mmCIF file of C-alpha atoms and ligand atoms in Angstrom:
data_model
loop_
_atom_site.group_PDB
_atom_site.id
_atom_site.type_symbol
_atom_site.label_atom_id
_atom_site.label_comp_id
_atom_site.label_asym_id
_atom_site.label_seq_id
_atom_site.Cartn_x
_atom_site.Cartn_y
_atom_site.Cartn_z
ATOM 1 C CA MET D 661 -30.444 23.624 4.921
ATOM 2 C CA PHE D 662 -28.873 21.307 7.340
ATOM 3 C CA SER D 663 -28.953 18.323 4.802
ATOM 4 C CA ALA D 664 -27.384 20.824 2.288
ATOM 5 C CA VAL D 665 -24.480 21.361 4.705
ATOM 6 C CA LEU D 666 -24.122 17.642 5.163
ATOM 7 C CA GLY D 667 -24.098 17.157 1.485
ATOM 8 C CA LEU D 668 -21.291 19.561 1.183
ATOM 9 C CA PHE D 669 -19.282 17.861 3.774
ATOM 10 C CA SER D 670 -19.803 14.348 2.290
ATOM 11 C CA GLN D 671 -17.919 15.705 -0.887
ATOM 12 C CA ASP D 672 -14.606 15.478 1.167
ATOM 13 C CA LEU D 673 -12.545 12.699 0.465
ATOM 14 C CA ALA D 674 -9.430 10.817 1.982
ATOM 15 C CA VAL D 675 -7.043 8.940 -0.342
ATOM 16 C CA ASP D 676 -4.419 6.166 -0.062
ATOM 17 C CA LEU D 677 -2.563 5.758 -3.200
ATOM 18 C CA GLY D 678 -1.055 2.310 -2.621
ATOM 19 C CA SER D 679 1.506 0.335 -5.015
ATOM 20 C CA SER D 680 -1.327 -2.178 -5.490
ATOM 21 C CA GLU D 681 -4.457 -0.636 -4.556
ATOM 22 C CA THR D 682 -5.818 2.803 -4.285
ATOM 23 C CA ARG D 683 -8.653 3.576 -1.822
ATOM 24 C CA LEU D 684 -10.930 6.537 -1.467
ATOM 25 C CA TYR D 685 -12.813 7.253 1.621
ATOM 26 C CA GLN D 686 -15.774 9.712 1.460
ATOM 27 C CA ARG D 687 -16.556 11.740 4.449
ATOM 28 C CA GLY D 688 -19.699 10.331 6.447
ATOM 29 C CA SER D 689 -19.642 7.141 4.205
ATOM 30 C CA GLY D 690 -16.431 5.464 4.787
ATOM 31 C CA VAL D 691 -14.377 3.520 2.128
ATOM 32 C CA VAL D 692 -16.100 3.924 -1.162
ATOM 33 C CA VAL D 693 -13.474 2.769 -3.772
ATOM 34 C CA SER D 694 -10.879 -0.017 -3.709
ATOM 35 C CA GLU D 695 -9.214 -0.483 -7.129
ATOM 36 C CA PRO D 696 -5.965 -1.748 -8.550
ATOM 37 C CA THR D 697 -3.373 1.038 -8.965
ATOM 38 C CA VAL D 698 -3.137 0.526 -12.745
ATOM 39 C CA VAL D 699 -4.068 2.732 -15.719
ATOM 40 C CA ALA D 700 -4.172 1.483 -19.293
ATOM 41 C CA VAL D 701 -2.937 4.509 -21.465
ATOM 42 C CA GLN D 702 -3.380 4.685 -25.370
ATOM 43 C CA THR D 703 -1.311 6.634 -27.470
ATOM 44 C CA ASP D 704 -2.817 7.774 -30.792
ATOM 45 C CA ARG D 705 -0.904 8.484 -34.041
ATOM 46 C CA ARG D 706 -0.361 12.122 -33.282
ATOM 47 C CA GLY D 707 1.125 11.115 -29.870
ATOM 48 C CA ARG D 708 -1.791 12.143 -27.769
ATOM 49 C CA ARG D 709 -2.441 10.016 -24.722
ATOM 50 C CA ARG D 710 -5.866 8.954 -23.419
ATOM 51 C CA VAL D 711 -6.849 6.894 -20.351
ATOM 52 C CA LEU D 712 -8.450 3.624 -21.887
ATOM 53 C CA ALA D 713 -9.034 1.851 -18.610
ATOM 54 C CA VAL D 714 -8.428 2.181 -14.892
ATOM 55 C CA GLY D 715 -8.319 -0.101 -11.757
ATOM 56 C CA SER D 716 -9.702 -3.595 -12.113
ATOM 57 C CA ASP D 717 -10.408 -3.058 -15.835
ATOM 58 C CA ALA D 718 -6.852 -2.279 -16.476
ATOM 59 C CA ARG D 719 -5.037 -4.717 -14.233
ATOM 60 C CA PRO D 720 -5.471 -7.816 -16.767
ATOM 61 C CA MET D 721 -3.781 -5.585 -19.356
ATOM 62 C CA LEU D 722 -0.433 -5.592 -17.417
ATOM 63 C CA GLY D 723 1.833 -7.492 -19.799
ATOM 64 C CA ARG D 724 -0.673 -8.227 -22.421
ATOM 65 C CA THR D 725 -0.962 -4.845 -24.436
ATOM 66 C CA PRO D 726 -0.245 -4.115 -28.027
ATOM 67 C CA THR D 727 2.432 -1.432 -28.791
ATOM 68 C CA ASP D 728 -0.061 1.611 -28.719
ATOM 69 C CA ILE D 729 -1.366 0.718 -25.259
ATOM 70 C CA LEU D 730 0.605 0.780 -22.035
ATOM 71 C CA ALA D 731 -0.691 -0.543 -18.611
ATOM 72 C CA VAL D 732 1.186 1.597 -16.055
ATOM 73 C CA GLU D 733 1.329 1.018 -12.463
ATOM 74 C CA PRO D 734 2.109 4.579 -11.364
ATOM 75 C CA VAL D 735 3.079 3.838 -7.684
ATOM 76 C CA ARG D 736 6.161 1.783 -7.333
ATOM 77 C CA ASP D 737 7.927 0.823 -4.006
ATOM 78 C CA GLY D 738 5.457 2.867 -2.213
ATOM 79 C CA ARG D 739 6.309 6.048 -3.950
ATOM 80 C CA ILE D 740 4.554 7.712 -6.950
ATOM 81 C CA SER D 741 6.651 7.186 -9.852
ATOM 82 C CA ASP D 742 4.401 8.572 -12.743
ATOM 83 C CA PHE D 743 2.593 11.769 -11.462
ATOM 84 C CA GLU D 744 0.797 12.166 -14.737
ATOM 85 C CA VAL D 745 -0.852 8.718 -14.697
ATOM 86 C CA ALA D 746 -1.414 8.894 -10.868
ATOM 87 C CA GLU D 747 -3.236 12.200 -11.248
ATOM 88 C CA ALA D 748 -5.355 10.821 -14.229
ATOM 89 C CA LEU D 749 -6.301 7.781 -11.906
ATOM 90 C CA LEU D 750 -7.129 10.072 -9.099
ATOM 91 C CA MET D 751 -9.304 12.285 -11.502
ATOM 92 C CA HIS D 752 -11.191 9.123 -12.776
ATOM 93 C CA LEU D 753 -11.853 7.687 -9.398
ATOM 94 C CA VAL D 754 -13.066 11.007 -7.959
ATOM 95 C CA ARG D 755 -15.271 11.567 -10.763
ATOM 96 C CA ARG D 756 -16.692 7.946 -10.194
ATOM 97 C CA VAL D 757 -17.672 9.085 -6.530
ATOM 98 C CA HIS D 758 -19.001 12.518 -7.265
ATOM 99 C CA GLY D 759 -20.494 11.856 -10.716
ATOM 100 C CA ARG D 760 -20.442 14.535 -13.367
ATOM 101 C CA ASN D 761 -21.676 17.315 -11.003
ATOM 102 C CA GLY D 762 -18.176 17.916 -9.653
ATOM 103 C CA TRP D 763 -17.786 18.958 -6.030
ATOM 104 C CA VAL D 764 -18.128 21.951 -3.906
ATOM 105 C CA HIS D 765 -15.521 23.317 -1.525
ATOM 106 C CA PRO D 766 -13.790 19.878 -1.697
ATOM 107 C CA ARG D 767 -11.277 18.927 0.832
ATOM 108 C CA MET D 768 -8.733 16.119 0.287
ATOM 109 C CA ALA D 769 -6.620 14.279 2.749
ATOM 110 C CA ILE D 770 -4.017 11.944 1.226
ATOM 111 C CA ALA D 771 -1.624 9.654 2.905
ATOM 112 C CA ILE D 772 2.054 10.029 2.092
ATOM 113 C CA ALA D 773 5.347 8.555 3.028
ATOM 114 C CA HIS D 774 6.608 10.176 6.393
ATOM 115 C CA ASP D 775 9.977 11.168 4.499
ATOM 116 C CA ALA D 776 8.509 12.564 1.206
ATOM 117 C CA THR D 777 10.679 15.322 -0.106
ATOM 118 C CA ASP D 778 9.334 18.680 -0.719
ATOM 119 C CA MET D 779 9.279 18.115 -4.372
ATOM 120 C CA GLU D 780 7.127 14.983 -3.869
ATOM 121 C CA ARG D 781 4.864 16.831 -1.577
ATOM 122 C CA ARG D 782 4.258 19.699 -4.090
ATOM 123 C CA ALA D 783 3.677 17.301 -6.891
ATOM 124 C CA ILE D 784 1.032 15.244 -4.815
ATOM 125 C CA ARG D 785 -0.584 18.454 -3.645
ATOM 126 C CA GLU D 786 -0.695 19.539 -7.337
ATOM 127 C CA SER D 787 -2.206 16.251 -8.425
ATOM 128 C CA CYS D 788 -4.894 16.359 -5.860
ATOM 129 C CA GLU D 789 -5.756 20.047 -7.018
ATOM 130 C CA ALA D 790 -5.902 18.875 -10.554
ATOM 131 C CA ALA D 791 -8.405 16.104 -9.395
ATOM 132 C CA GLY D 792 -10.523 19.022 -7.958
ATOM 133 C CA ALA D 793 -9.527 19.478 -4.442
ATOM 134 C CA ARG D 794 -9.335 23.014 -2.982
ATOM 135 C CA HIS D 795 -7.726 22.113 0.286
ATOM 136 C CA VAL D 796 -5.291 19.436 0.496
ATOM 137 C CA HIS D 797 -4.000 17.929 3.626
ATOM 138 C CA LEU D 798 -0.899 15.437 3.487
ATOM 139 C CA VAL D 799 -1.097 13.000 6.253
ATOM 140 C CA PRO D 800 2.062 10.920 7.108
ATOM 141 C CA ARG D 801 1.283 7.156 6.665
ATOM 142 C CA PRO D 802 2.593 6.057 9.973
ATOM 143 C CA VAL D 803 0.078 8.469 11.710
ATOM 144 C CA ALA D 804 -2.646 7.299 9.508
ATOM 145 C CA ALA D 805 -2.055 3.745 10.102
ATOM 146 C CA ALA D 806 -1.836 4.307 13.835
ATOM 147 C CA LEU D 807 -5.155 6.062 13.870
ATOM 148 C CA GLY D 808 -6.808 3.326 11.687
ATOM 149 C CA ALA D 809 -5.346 0.706 14.080
ATOM 150 C CA GLY D 810 -6.943 2.423 16.942
ATOM 151 C CA LEU D 811 -3.950 3.341 18.738
ATOM 152 C CA PRO D 812 -4.105 6.308 21.312
ATOM 153 C CA VAL D 813 -1.568 8.388 19.470
ATOM 154 C CA ARG D 814 -2.944 11.768 20.745
ATOM 155 C CA ARG D 815 -1.151 11.301 23.956
ATOM 156 C CA ALA D 816 2.601 11.815 24.712
ATOM 157 C CA SER D 817 3.603 8.155 24.468
ATOM 158 C CA GLY D 818 5.344 6.224 21.641
ATOM 159 C CA HIS D 819 3.643 3.625 19.596
ATOM 160 C CA MET D 820 5.466 1.725 16.672
ATOM 161 C CA VAL D 821 3.443 0.964 13.544
ATOM 162 C CA VAL D 822 5.015 -1.296 10.659
ATOM 163 C CA ASP D 823 2.909 -1.022 7.416
ATOM 164 C CA ILE D 824 3.822 -4.053 5.247
ATOM 165 C CA GLY D 825 2.409 -2.889 1.836
ATOM 166 C CA ALA D 826 2.900 -4.281 -1.653
ATOM 167 C CA GLY D 827 5.782 -2.012 -2.510
ATOM 168 C CA ALA D 828 7.527 -1.182 0.809
ATOM 169 C CA SER D 829 7.252 -1.676 4.492
ATOM 170 C CA GLU D 830 7.103 1.756 6.396
ATOM 171 C CA ILE D 831 8.119 1.859 10.023
ATOM 172 C CA GLY D 832 7.173 4.698 12.188
ATOM 173 C CA VAL D 833 7.133 5.785 15.854
ATOM 174 C CA VAL D 834 4.238 7.825 16.457
ATOM 175 C CA SER D 835 3.803 10.096 19.460
ATOM 176 C CA LEU D 836 1.511 13.275 20.036
ATOM 177 C CA LEU D 837 0.090 12.710 16.324
ATOM 178 C CA GLY D 838 3.395 12.867 14.827
ATOM 179 C CA VAL D 839 5.957 10.834 13.496
ATOM 180 C CA VAL D 840 9.043 10.796 15.805
ATOM 181 C CA HIS D 841 11.278 8.257 13.932
ATOM 182 C CA GLY D 842 10.753 6.100 10.960
ATOM 183 C CA THR D 843 12.416 4.231 8.229
ATOM 184 C CA ILE D 844 11.190 2.549 4.833
ATOM 185 C CA VAL D 845 12.302 -1.008 4.159
ATOM 186 C CA PRO D 846 12.169 -1.441 0.276
ATOM 187 C CA GLY D 847 10.468 -4.671 -0.894
ATOM 188 C CA GLY D 848 7.179 -5.207 0.792
ATOM 189 C CA GLY D 849 4.702 -7.917 -0.615
ATOM 190 C CA ASN D 850 5.851 -7.385 -4.168
ATOM 191 C CA GLY D 851 9.476 -8.074 -2.935
ATOM 192 C CA MET D 852 8.386 -11.386 -1.365
ATOM 193 C CA ASP D 853 6.703 -12.216 -4.699
ATOM 194 C CA ARG D 854 10.154 -11.380 -6.489
ATOM 195 C CA ALA D 855 11.902 -13.555 -3.950
ATOM 196 C CA LEU D 856 9.740 -16.567 -4.861
ATOM 197 C CA SER D 857 9.969 -16.032 -8.645
ATOM 198 C CA ALA D 858 13.795 -15.648 -8.300
ATOM 199 C CA TRP D 859 13.814 -19.053 -6.337
ATOM 200 C CA LEU D 860 11.706 -20.866 -8.800
ATOM 201 C CA ASN D 861 13.976 -19.474 -11.480
ATOM 202 C CA GLU D 862 17.079 -20.550 -10.048
ATOM 203 C CA THR D 863 16.102 -23.730 -8.435
ATOM 204 C CA HIS D 864 13.549 -25.107 -10.733
ATOM 205 C CA GLN D 865 14.488 -23.339 -14.010
ATOM 206 C CA LEU D 866 10.765 -22.107 -14.172
ATOM 207 C CA LEU D 867 9.819 -18.795 -15.213
ATOM 208 C CA VAL D 868 6.633 -17.489 -13.621
ATOM 209 C CA GLY D 869 4.735 -14.392 -13.892
ATOM 210 C CA ALA D 870 4.138 -11.859 -10.950
ATOM 211 C CA GLN D 871 0.568 -13.150 -10.513
ATOM 212 C CA SER D 872 1.711 -16.761 -10.129
ATOM 213 C CA ALA D 873 4.265 -15.891 -7.732
ATOM 214 C CA SER D 874 1.863 -13.956 -5.658
ATOM 215 C CA GLY D 875 -0.619 -16.862 -5.890
ATOM 216 C CA LEU D 876 2.241 -19.092 -4.441
ATOM 217 C CA LYS D 877 2.523 -16.783 -1.495
ATOM 218 C CA HIS D 878 -0.937 -16.658 -0.798
ATOM 219 C CA ALA D 879 -1.304 -20.536 -1.013
ATOM 220 C CA LEU D 880 1.697 -21.569 0.992
ATOM 221 C CA GLY D 881 3.710 -18.517 2.314
ATOM 222 C CA SER D 882 4.332 -18.562 6.023
ATOM 223 C CA ALA D 883 6.865 -16.396 8.065
ATOM 224 C CA LEU D 884 7.537 -19.557 10.174
ATOM 225 C CA PRO D 885 8.424 -23.066 9.018
ATOM 226 C CA PRO D 886 5.242 -24.905 8.222
ATOM 227 C CA ARG D 887 4.152 -27.287 10.960
ATOM 228 C CA ARG D 888 2.324 -29.775 8.539
ATOM 229 C CA PRO D 889 3.770 -30.694 5.240
ATOM 230 C CA ASP D 890 1.985 -28.782 2.377
ATOM 231 C CA THR D 891 2.487 -28.422 -1.284
ATOM 232 C CA ALA D 892 1.158 -26.322 -4.121
ATOM 233 C CA ILE D 893 1.300 -26.785 -7.993
ATOM 234 C CA VAL D 894 2.898 -23.904 -9.796
ATOM 235 C CA ARG D 895 2.694 -23.268 -13.516
ATOM 236 C CA GLY D 896 5.240 -21.511 -15.655
ATOM 237 C CA ARG D 897 7.674 -21.930 -18.599
ATOM 238 C CA CYS D 898 10.500 -24.221 -18.525
ATOM 239 C CA LEU D 899 13.668 -22.073 -19.064
ATOM 240 C CA ARG D 900 15.681 -25.004 -20.530
ATOM 241 C CA ARG D 901 12.902 -26.196 -23.108
ATOM 242 C CA GLY D 902 10.669 -22.983 -23.250
ATOM 243 C CA LEU D 903 7.632 -25.086 -22.929
ATOM 244 C CA PRO D 904 4.840 -24.622 -20.362
ATOM 245 C CA ARG D 905 5.539 -26.730 -17.151
ATOM 246 C CA ALA D 906 3.867 -27.387 -13.985
ATOM 247 C CA ILE D 907 5.840 -28.269 -10.764
ATOM 248 C CA GLU D 908 4.854 -29.179 -7.097
ATOM 249 C CA VAL D 909 6.413 -26.961 -4.459
ATOM 250 C CA ASP D 910 6.891 -27.553 -0.925
ATOM 251 C CA GLY D 911 5.681 -24.980 1.938
ATOM 252 C CA HIS D 912 9.129 -25.480 3.671
ATOM 253 C CA ASP D 913 11.034 -24.133 0.441
ATOM 254 C CA VAL D 914 8.471 -21.341 0.022
ATOM 255 C CA HIS D 915 9.030 -20.162 3.695
ATOM 256 C CA GLN D 916 12.769 -20.199 3.067
ATOM 257 C CA ALA D 917 12.543 -18.010 0.233
ATOM 258 C CA LEU D 918 10.602 -15.423 2.187
ATOM 259 C CA VAL D 919 13.083 -15.424 5.157
ATOM 260 C CA PRO D 920 15.422 -12.640 3.835
ATOM 261 C CA ALA D 921 12.259 -10.221 3.285
ATOM 262 C CA ILE D 922 11.172 -10.943 6.940
ATOM 263 C CA ASP D 923 14.650 -10.485 8.265
ATOM 264 C CA ALA D 924 14.982 -7.083 6.473
ATOM 265 C CA ILE D 925 11.770 -5.857 8.040
ATOM 266 C CA ALA D 926 13.207 -7.051 11.601
ATOM 267 C CA ALA D 927 16.224 -5.304 10.877
ATOM 268 C CA GLY D 928 14.405 -2.086 10.092
ATOM 269 C CA ILE D 929 12.598 -2.437 13.417
ATOM 270 C CA ARG D 930 15.690 -2.827 15.231
ATOM 271 C CA ALA D 931 17.464 0.177 13.629
ATOM 272 C CA VAL D 932 14.368 2.522 14.212
ATOM 273 C CA MET D 933 14.398 1.294 18.091
ATOM 274 C CA GLU D 934 18.198 2.037 18.484
ATOM 275 C CA ALA D 935 17.522 5.579 17.022
ATOM 276 C CA CYS D 936 14.688 6.101 19.607
ATOM 277 C CA PRO D 937 15.460 8.105 22.883
ATOM 278 C CA PRO D 938 15.082 5.665 25.889
ATOM 279 C CA GLU D 939 11.727 7.139 26.939
ATOM 280 C CA LEU D 940 10.231 6.126 23.579
ATOM 281 C CA ALA D 941 11.991 2.828 23.297
ATOM 282 C CA GLY D 942 10.515 1.964 26.783
ATOM 283 C CA ASP D 943 6.912 2.952 25.482
ATOM 284 C CA ILE D 944 7.363 0.578 22.592
ATOM 285 C CA ALA D 945 8.900 -2.121 24.641
ATOM 286 C CA ASP D 946 5.466 -1.783 26.783
ATOM 287 C CA HIS D 947 3.012 -1.248 23.948
ATOM 288 C CA GLY D 948 4.637 -3.514 21.320
ATOM 289 C CA VAL D 949 4.684 -3.181 17.531
ATOM 290 C CA VAL D 950 1.555 -3.016 15.394
ATOM 291 C CA LEU D 951 1.326 -4.539 11.980
ATOM 292 C CA THR D 952 -0.789 -3.026 9.281
ATOM 293 C CA GLY D 953 -0.827 -3.410 5.354
ATOM 294 C CA GLY D 954 -1.695 -6.453 3.329
ATOM 295 C CA GLY D 955 1.563 -8.027 4.193
ATOM 296 C CA ALA D 956 0.382 -8.263 7.841
ATOM 297 C CA ARG D 957 -1.644 -11.103 6.663
ATOM 298 C CA LEU D 958 1.169 -13.441 5.773
ATOM 299 C CA PRO D 959 0.539 -16.265 8.450
ATOM 300 C CA GLU D 960 2.853 -15.993 11.427
ATOM 301 C CA ILE D 961 4.377 -12.616 10.556
ATOM 302 C CA ALA D 962 3.706 -11.381 13.830
ATOM 303 C CA THR D 963 5.373 -14.301 15.662
ATOM 304 C CA ALA D 964 8.489 -14.332 13.352
ATOM 305 C CA LEU D 965 9.024 -10.604 13.923
ATOM 306 C CA ARG D 966 8.554 -10.859 17.864
ATOM 307 C CA ASP D 967 11.142 -13.751 17.758
ATOM 308 C CA ARG D 968 13.571 -11.439 15.912
ATOM 309 C CA THR D 969 13.210 -8.321 17.819
ATOM 310 C CA GLY D 970 12.071 -9.474 21.265
ATOM 311 C CA LEU D 971 9.139 -7.067 21.115
ATOM 312 C CA PRO D 972 5.481 -7.898 21.501
ATOM 313 C CA VAL D 973 4.019 -7.696 17.907
ATOM 314 C CA VAL D 974 0.405 -7.910 16.681
ATOM 315 C CA ALA D 975 -1.387 -7.656 13.424
ATOM 316 C CA VAL D 976 -4.615 -5.655 13.048
ATOM 317 C CA ASP D 977 -7.743 -7.007 11.575
ATOM 318 C CA ASN D 978 -8.189 -4.247 9.054
ATOM 319 C CA ALA D 979 -4.681 -4.680 7.793
ATOM 320 C CA GLU D 980 -5.010 -3.239 4.357
ATOM 321 C CA ARG D 981 -7.362 -0.635 5.275
ATOM 322 C CA ALA D 982 -5.828 0.710 8.288
ATOM 323 C CA ILE D 983 -4.087 3.800 6.380
ATOM 324 C CA ILE D 984 -7.282 4.703 4.324
ATOM 325 C CA GLU D 985 -9.559 4.398 7.528
ATOM 326 C CA GLY D 986 -7.001 6.367 9.606
ATOM 327 C CA THR D 987 -6.821 9.088 6.847
ATOM 328 C CA GLY D 988 -10.719 9.063 6.811
ATOM 329 C CA LEU D 989 -10.808 9.397 10.630
ATOM 330 C CA ALA D 990 -8.643 12.623 10.327
ATOM 331 C CA LEU D 991 -10.875 13.683 7.601
ATOM 332 C CA GLU D 992 -13.995 13.486 9.731
ATOM 333 C CA GLU D 993 -12.460 15.918 12.402
ATOM 334 C CA LEU D 994 -11.057 19.042 11.050
ATOM 335 C CA ALA D 995 -9.124 19.759 14.167
ATOM 336 C CA LEU D 996 -7.513 16.219 14.049
ATOM 337 C CA LEU D 997 -6.757 16.797 10.425
ATOM 338 C CA GLU D 998 -5.133 19.952 10.852
ATOM 339 C CA ALA D 999 -3.057 18.347 13.937
ATOM 340 C CA VAL D 1000 -1.763 15.464 11.839
ATOM 341 C CA ALA D 1001 -1.259 17.131 8.421
ATOM 342 C CA CYS D 1002 2.393 17.740 7.614
HETATM 343 N N1 LIG U 2247 -2.821 -13.427 3.137
HETATM 344 C C1 LIG U 2247 -1.722 -12.785 2.660
HETATM 345 N N2 LIG U 2247 -0.445 -13.285 2.800
HETATM 346 C C2 LIG U 2247 0.671 -12.785 2.248
HETATM 347 N N3 LIG U 2247 0.519 -11.474 1.602
HETATM 348 C C3 LIG U 2247 -0.634 -10.893 1.476
HETATM 349 C C4 LIG U 2247 -1.717 -11.526 1.989
HETATM 350 N N4 LIG U 2247 -2.962 -10.729 1.701
HETATM 351 C C5 LIG U 2247 -2.349 -9.506 1.102
HETATM 352 N N5 LIG U 2247 -0.816 -9.839 0.964
HETATM 353 C C6 LIG U 2247 -0.076 -8.677 0.299
HETATM 354 O O1 LIG U 2247 -0.346 -7.503 0.768
HETATM 355 C C7 LIG U 2247 0.214 -6.445 -0.289
HETATM 356 C C8 LIG U 2247 -0.892 -5.540 -0.443
HETATM 357 O O2 LIG U 2247 -0.942 -4.800 0.683
HETATM 358 P P1 LIG U 2247 -1.590 -3.215 0.646
HETATM 359 O O3 LIG U 2247 -2.861 -3.166 0.176
HETATM 360 O O4 LIG U 2247 -1.353 -2.736 2.060
HETATM 361 O O5 LIG U 2247 -0.560 -2.560 -0.409
HETATM 362 P P2 LIG U 2247 -0.643 -1.064 -0.923
HETATM 363 O O6 LIG U 2247 -1.130 -0.172 0.109
HETATM 364 O O7 LIG U 2247 -1.226 -1.186 -2.283
HETATM 365 O O8 LIG U 2247 1.107 -0.856 -1.107
HETATM 366 P P3 LIG U 2247 2.102 0.409 -0.481
HETATM 367 O O9 LIG U 2247 1.497 0.522 0.703
HETATM 368 O O10 LIG U 2247 3.246 -0.667 -0.396
HETATM 369 O O11 LIG U 2247 2.320 1.331 -1.538
HETATM 370 C C9 LIG U 2247 0.427 -7.468 -1.588
HETATM 371 O O12 LIG U 2247 1.805 -7.702 -1.743
HETATM 372 C C10 LIG U 2247 -0.208 -8.759 -1.220
HETATM 373 O O13 LIG U 2247 0.294 -9.816 -1.934
HETATM 374 MG MG1 LIG U 2248 -0.326 1.034 1.592
#
């Protein structure tokens, strides 16, 4: 009987539908799925759509599909832009966790933008229900990130979390398990990649794909000017001659191209600080700012944001998993889940 009850509980899932990666957390087990947020959809002659591949099977198809197949990224700039495809992805991943048996009394907690509109909330709820959930709990991402970062947000004391994702950077001040103030700065890591593409385009007349730009960011990107000279080779197509070309780029130039993206995050932090009542601003000045999301792994980002805001800033170790782990923590404790759900 006891194990049967545990079995039922273990069917509960937490979800973080990110612009680049979708993560699922199973109650009692932890993170069980981390897959690219990409779905390949095929349309037949009668116009019927069917899912051909999802996640890591679908990602290589981006930009490489024939006319009857479309590789779709259903989350853009941190928000669901194609609910039908997002729902198909969710259904597929839930089925992967639970097998064909389905689930019994399933509970699903899903992280959402703190400023999600009623329409977005309704659509997300419906997508979770379509994936089989009977009880759906919407958790604001800053609260999830704060819980995942291990911050004491149950107390009446302000903590600022900045989640630098792929599609956007979500800034939130969390106190008593709720978001007191927040803003979303567009861009995120994808914005940094686009800035590098634009710079290669304008300065070197080199056209590169999103993956090459991201590769350059990973190889040389830094939020502070590099201390040692370092270079990397980037391959693309010469805009003048139309032929493949490889060039050597310098870490200093890569840093310069990333500066506007870092300035925008710092401006967002300052704007949220200015909107905070003095008590909360004082708490944040004491506790500092915590960075989560994959973008928190950009070398020296914490120092660069500290220099621009005058606040102590630290990046957490579980950066890209903070939101799913925080949503998962809430899922493990029903009273907590009910307190954080919005
Ligand atoms: N070492 C690194 N340096 C710079 N950027 C990095 C590094 N590691 C990961 N990133 C970036 O982090 C981003 C992915 O972060 P994350 O997984 O938190 O995003 P997401 O949750 O899918 O997106 P979002 O929350 O915006 O919807 C990508 O843009 C990736 O390039
Ligand atoms: Mg995210």
